[in-house]
Amino acid sequence: MARAQVTFKDIDLTVSAPAGTRVIELSEKVGSGIVYGCREGDCGTCLCQVVEGQENLSPPSELEQKLLREHFAGKQQRIACQAQILGDVTLKPA
């Protein structure tokens, strides 16, 4: 199974994760400061900033696109409970 290196800038930690892992799952495991509420894409609380590797996350679903618009998110921001890791990426809380 393919793996990716994921760096959380807020805690200065890089870990290896299987491709397809949702950002929020990994963030919770390592203790990153990406906060969340529902974990289902309803609240948008888990907005995170992609520092590097935007192309290594899954494309935003219609639901995620809606949440990003509602929260006036920038181009480098994603909803952590929706975004799946496909390759190396560096993230931090929004």
Short mmCIF file of N, CA and C in Angstrom, two decimals:
data_model
loop_
_atom_site.label_atom_id
_atom_site.label_comp_id
_atom_site.label_asym_id
_atom_site.label_seq_id
_atom_site.Cartn_x
_atom_site.Cartn_y
_atom_site.Cartn_z
N MET A 1 0.84 -1.18 0.00
CA MET A 1 0.00 0.00 0.00
C MET A 1 0.89 1.24 0.00
N ALA A 2 0.52 2.23 -0.80
CA ALA A 2 1.26 3.48 -0.89
C ALA A 2 1.19 4.24 0.43
N ARG A 3 2.29 4.91 0.76
CA ARG A 3 2.35 5.70 1.98
C ARG A 3 2.81 7.11 1.63
N ALA A 4 2.51 8.04 2.52
CA ALA A 4 2.88 9.44 2.32
C ALA A 4 3.49 10.00 3.59
N GLN A 5 4.35 10.99 3.42
CA GLN A 5 4.92 11.72 4.56
C GLN A 5 4.05 12.95 4.80
N VAL A 6 3.53 13.04 6.01
CA VAL A 6 2.66 14.16 6.37
C VAL A 6 3.33 14.95 7.49
N THR A 7 3.53 16.24 7.24
CA THR A 7 4.15 17.11 8.24
C THR A 7 3.09 18.05 8.81
N PHE A 8 3.04 18.10 10.14
CA PHE A 8 2.17 19.03 10.85
C PHE A 8 3.06 20.14 11.40
N LYS A 9 3.00 21.33 10.77
CA LYS A 9 3.88 22.44 11.12
C LYS A 9 3.66 22.93 12.55
N ASP A 10 2.44 22.86 13.05
CA ASP A 10 2.16 23.41 14.38
C ASP A 10 2.85 22.64 15.49
N ILE A 11 3.13 21.35 15.26
CA ILE A 11 3.82 20.56 16.29
C ILE A 11 5.17 20.06 15.79
N ASP A 12 5.58 20.53 14.61
CA ASP A 12 6.88 20.18 14.02
C ASP A 12 7.11 18.67 14.02
N LEU A 13 6.15 17.96 13.42
CA LEU A 13 6.21 16.49 13.40
C LEU A 13 5.88 15.98 12.00
N THR A 14 6.67 15.03 11.52
CA THR A 14 6.41 14.36 10.24
C THR A 14 6.18 12.89 10.52
N VAL A 15 5.09 12.36 9.96
CA VAL A 15 4.75 10.95 10.13
C VAL A 15 4.42 10.33 8.79
N SER A 16 4.48 9.02 8.73
CA SER A 16 4.12 8.27 7.53
C SER A 16 2.68 7.79 7.70
N ALA A 17 1.90 7.90 6.63
CA ALA A 17 0.50 7.48 6.69
C ALA A 17 0.11 6.76 5.40
N PRO A 18 -0.80 5.79 5.50
CA PRO A 18 -1.28 5.13 4.29
C PRO A 18 -2.08 6.10 3.42
N ALA A 19 -1.90 6.00 2.12
CA ALA A 19 -2.69 6.81 1.19
C ALA A 19 -4.17 6.53 1.43
N GLY A 20 -4.96 7.59 1.38
CA GLY A 20 -6.40 7.46 1.61
C GLY A 20 -6.82 7.84 3.02
N THR A 21 -5.86 8.04 3.91
CA THR A 21 -6.17 8.45 5.28
C THR A 21 -6.71 9.87 5.25
N ARG A 22 -7.76 10.13 6.01
CA ARG A 22 -8.29 11.49 6.10
C ARG A 22 -7.39 12.31 7.02
N VAL A 23 -7.20 13.56 6.67
CA VAL A 23 -6.32 14.45 7.43
C VAL A 23 -6.71 14.47 8.90
N ILE A 24 -7.99 14.57 9.20
CA ILE A 24 -8.43 14.70 10.60
C ILE A 24 -8.07 13.47 11.42
N GLU A 25 -8.14 12.28 10.82
CA GLU A 25 -7.80 11.05 11.54
C GLU A 25 -6.34 11.08 11.99
N LEU A 26 -5.47 11.48 11.09
CA LEU A 26 -4.05 11.52 11.41
C LEU A 26 -3.75 12.67 12.39
N SER A 27 -4.36 13.80 12.18
CA SER A 27 -4.17 14.95 13.07
C SER A 27 -4.54 14.60 14.50
N GLU A 28 -5.64 13.91 14.65
CA GLU A 28 -6.09 13.51 16.00
C GLU A 28 -5.09 12.54 16.64
N LYS A 29 -4.58 11.60 15.88
CA LYS A 29 -3.63 10.61 16.41
C LYS A 29 -2.34 11.25 16.91
N VAL A 30 -1.84 12.26 16.19
CA VAL A 30 -0.55 12.84 16.54
C VAL A 30 -0.65 14.06 17.44
N GLY A 31 -1.86 14.55 17.68
CA GLY A 31 -2.04 15.68 18.58
C GLY A 31 -1.83 17.04 17.95
N SER A 32 -2.07 17.14 16.66
CA SER A 32 -1.99 18.43 15.98
C SER A 32 -3.13 19.33 16.47
N GLY A 33 -2.99 20.62 16.26
CA GLY A 33 -3.99 21.57 16.72
C GLY A 33 -5.15 21.79 15.78
N ILE A 34 -5.33 20.92 14.79
CA ILE A 34 -6.49 21.03 13.91
C ILE A 34 -7.70 20.57 14.71
N VAL A 35 -8.57 21.50 15.03
CA VAL A 35 -9.74 21.19 15.84
C VAL A 35 -10.87 20.67 14.95
N TYR A 36 -11.82 20.00 15.55
CA TYR A 36 -12.96 19.50 14.78
C TYR A 36 -14.20 19.46 15.66
N GLY A 37 -15.34 19.39 15.01
CA GLY A 37 -16.60 19.31 15.72
C GLY A 37 -17.31 18.02 15.38
N CYS A 38 -17.80 17.93 14.16
CA CYS A 38 -18.68 16.83 13.79
C CYS A 38 -17.98 15.63 13.15
N ARG A 39 -16.86 15.83 12.49
CA ARG A 39 -16.13 14.80 11.74
C ARG A 39 -16.91 14.27 10.54
N GLU A 40 -17.99 14.93 10.16
CA GLU A 40 -18.82 14.45 9.06
C GLU A 40 -18.99 15.47 7.93
N GLY A 41 -18.29 16.58 8.00
CA GLY A 41 -18.41 17.58 6.95
C GLY A 41 -19.62 18.48 7.08
N ASP A 42 -20.16 18.60 8.28
CA ASP A 42 -21.32 19.46 8.48
C ASP A 42 -20.96 20.84 9.02
N CYS A 43 -19.90 20.92 9.83
CA CYS A 43 -19.65 22.17 10.56
C CYS A 43 -18.52 23.02 10.00
N GLY A 44 -17.52 22.43 9.36
CA GLY A 44 -16.40 23.20 8.82
C GLY A 44 -15.39 23.64 9.86
N THR A 45 -15.52 23.17 11.09
CA THR A 45 -14.61 23.55 12.16
C THR A 45 -13.18 23.13 11.87
N CYS A 46 -12.98 22.05 11.16
CA CYS A 46 -11.64 21.47 10.96
C CYS A 46 -10.91 22.05 9.74
N LEU A 47 -11.17 23.29 9.44
CA LEU A 47 -10.47 23.96 8.35
C LEU A 47 -8.97 23.96 8.64
N CYS A 48 -8.18 23.57 7.65
CA CYS A 48 -6.73 23.56 7.84
C CYS A 48 -6.06 24.23 6.65
N GLN A 49 -4.81 24.62 6.86
CA GLN A 49 -4.01 25.30 5.84
C GLN A 49 -3.04 24.30 5.22
N VAL A 50 -3.00 24.21 3.90
CA VAL A 50 -2.04 23.37 3.21
C VAL A 50 -0.82 24.23 2.90
N VAL A 51 0.29 23.94 3.55
CA VAL A 51 1.52 24.71 3.37
C VAL A 51 2.24 24.25 2.10
N GLU A 52 2.31 22.95 1.90
CA GLU A 52 2.92 22.36 0.70
C GLU A 52 2.17 21.08 0.36
N GLY A 53 2.10 20.76 -0.93
CA GLY A 53 1.54 19.49 -1.37
C GLY A 53 0.04 19.48 -1.61
N GLN A 54 -0.54 20.62 -1.93
CA GLN A 54 -1.98 20.69 -2.21
C GLN A 54 -2.40 19.63 -3.23
N GLU A 55 -1.53 19.39 -4.22
CA GLU A 55 -1.84 18.42 -5.28
C GLU A 55 -1.83 16.98 -4.75
N ASN A 56 -1.36 16.77 -3.54
CA ASN A 56 -1.29 15.42 -2.95
C ASN A 56 -2.44 15.12 -2.00
N LEU A 57 -3.49 15.93 -2.10
CA LEU A 57 -4.73 15.66 -1.36
C LEU A 57 -5.82 15.33 -2.38
N SER A 58 -6.81 14.57 -1.95
CA SER A 58 -7.93 14.24 -2.84
C SER A 58 -8.62 15.53 -3.30
N PRO A 59 -9.21 15.51 -4.49
CA PRO A 59 -9.95 16.70 -4.94
C PRO A 59 -11.13 16.96 -3.99
N PRO A 60 -11.47 18.22 -3.76
CA PRO A 60 -12.61 18.51 -2.87
C PRO A 60 -13.92 17.97 -3.45
N SER A 61 -14.68 17.31 -2.59
CA SER A 61 -16.00 16.82 -2.99
C SER A 61 -16.95 18.02 -3.08
N GLU A 62 -18.16 17.80 -3.57
CA GLU A 62 -19.15 18.87 -3.63
C GLU A 62 -19.45 19.40 -2.23
N LEU A 63 -19.54 18.49 -1.26
CA LEU A 63 -19.81 18.89 0.12
C LEU A 63 -18.67 19.77 0.65
N GLU A 64 -17.43 19.35 0.41
CA GLU A 64 -16.30 20.15 0.89
C GLU A 64 -16.26 21.50 0.19
N GLN A 65 -16.51 21.55 -1.11
CA GLN A 65 -16.52 22.81 -1.83
C GLN A 65 -17.55 23.77 -1.23
N LYS A 66 -18.71 23.23 -0.88
CA LYS A 66 -19.77 24.04 -0.25
C LYS A 66 -19.29 24.62 1.07
N LEU A 67 -18.68 23.78 1.91
CA LEU A 67 -18.17 24.24 3.20
C LEU A 67 -17.06 25.27 3.04
N LEU A 68 -16.18 25.06 2.09
CA LEU A 68 -15.10 26.01 1.85
C LEU A 68 -15.67 27.37 1.45
N ARG A 69 -16.69 27.38 0.60
CA ARG A 69 -17.33 28.64 0.21
C ARG A 69 -17.98 29.32 1.41
N GLU A 70 -18.70 28.53 2.21
CA GLU A 70 -19.41 29.07 3.38
C GLU A 70 -18.47 29.69 4.39
N HIS A 71 -17.24 29.18 4.47
CA HIS A 71 -16.26 29.68 5.44
C HIS A 71 -15.25 30.64 4.80
N PHE A 72 -15.55 31.07 3.57
CA PHE A 72 -14.68 32.02 2.86
C PHE A 72 -13.22 31.56 2.90
N ALA A 73 -13.03 30.27 2.68
CA ALA A 73 -11.69 29.67 2.75
C ALA A 73 -10.84 30.10 1.57
N GLY A 74 -9.54 30.21 1.82
CA GLY A 74 -8.59 30.53 0.77
C GLY A 74 -8.27 29.31 -0.07
N LYS A 75 -7.54 29.52 -1.14
CA LYS A 75 -7.20 28.44 -2.07
C LYS A 75 -6.35 27.35 -1.44
N GLN A 76 -5.60 27.69 -0.40
CA GLN A 76 -4.71 26.71 0.25
C GLN A 76 -5.36 26.10 1.49
N GLN A 77 -6.65 26.25 1.66
CA GLN A 77 -7.33 25.68 2.82
C GLN A 77 -8.22 24.51 2.41
N ARG A 78 -8.30 23.55 3.32
CA ARG A 78 -9.14 22.37 3.09
C ARG A 78 -9.87 22.02 4.38
N ILE A 79 -10.92 21.21 4.24
CA ILE A 79 -11.67 20.69 5.39
C ILE A 79 -11.04 19.35 5.74
N ALA A 80 -10.44 19.26 6.93
CA ALA A 80 -9.62 18.10 7.30
C ALA A 80 -10.40 16.80 7.39
N CYS A 81 -11.69 16.85 7.69
CA CYS A 81 -12.45 15.60 7.77
C CYS A 81 -12.85 15.08 6.40
N GLN A 82 -12.65 15.91 5.37
CA GLN A 82 -13.01 15.52 4.02
C GLN A 82 -11.80 15.19 3.15
N ALA A 83 -10.70 15.89 3.36
CA ALA A 83 -9.50 15.72 2.53
C ALA A 83 -8.76 14.42 2.86
N GLN A 84 -8.46 13.66 1.84
CA GLN A 84 -7.70 12.42 1.99
C GLN A 84 -6.27 12.64 1.51
N ILE A 85 -5.33 12.07 2.24
CA ILE A 85 -3.92 12.17 1.92
C ILE A 85 -3.58 11.18 0.81
N LEU A 86 -3.01 11.68 -0.29
CA LEU A 86 -2.61 10.82 -1.41
C LEU A 86 -1.10 10.80 -1.62
N GLY A 87 -0.42 11.80 -1.05
CA GLY A 87 1.01 11.92 -1.20
C GLY A 87 1.54 12.87 -0.13
N ASP A 88 2.82 13.20 -0.22
CA ASP A 88 3.46 14.03 0.79
C ASP A 88 2.79 15.41 0.87
N VAL A 89 2.56 15.85 2.11
CA VAL A 89 1.86 17.11 2.33
C VAL A 89 2.31 17.72 3.66
N THR A 90 2.27 19.05 3.72
CA THR A 90 2.56 19.78 4.95
C THR A 90 1.35 20.62 5.30
N LEU A 91 0.90 20.50 6.55
CA LEU A 91 -0.34 21.14 6.99
C LEU A 91 -0.15 21.89 8.29
N LYS A 92 -1.09 22.81 8.57
CA LYS A 92 -1.16 23.46 9.86
C LYS A 92 -2.61 23.89 10.09
N PRO A 93 -2.99 24.15 11.35
CA PRO A 93 -4.35 24.64 11.58
C PRO A 93 -4.57 25.96 10.85
N ALA A 94 -5.80 26.19 10.42
CA ALA A 94 -6.12 27.44 9.71
C ALA A 94 -6.20 28.60 10.68
#
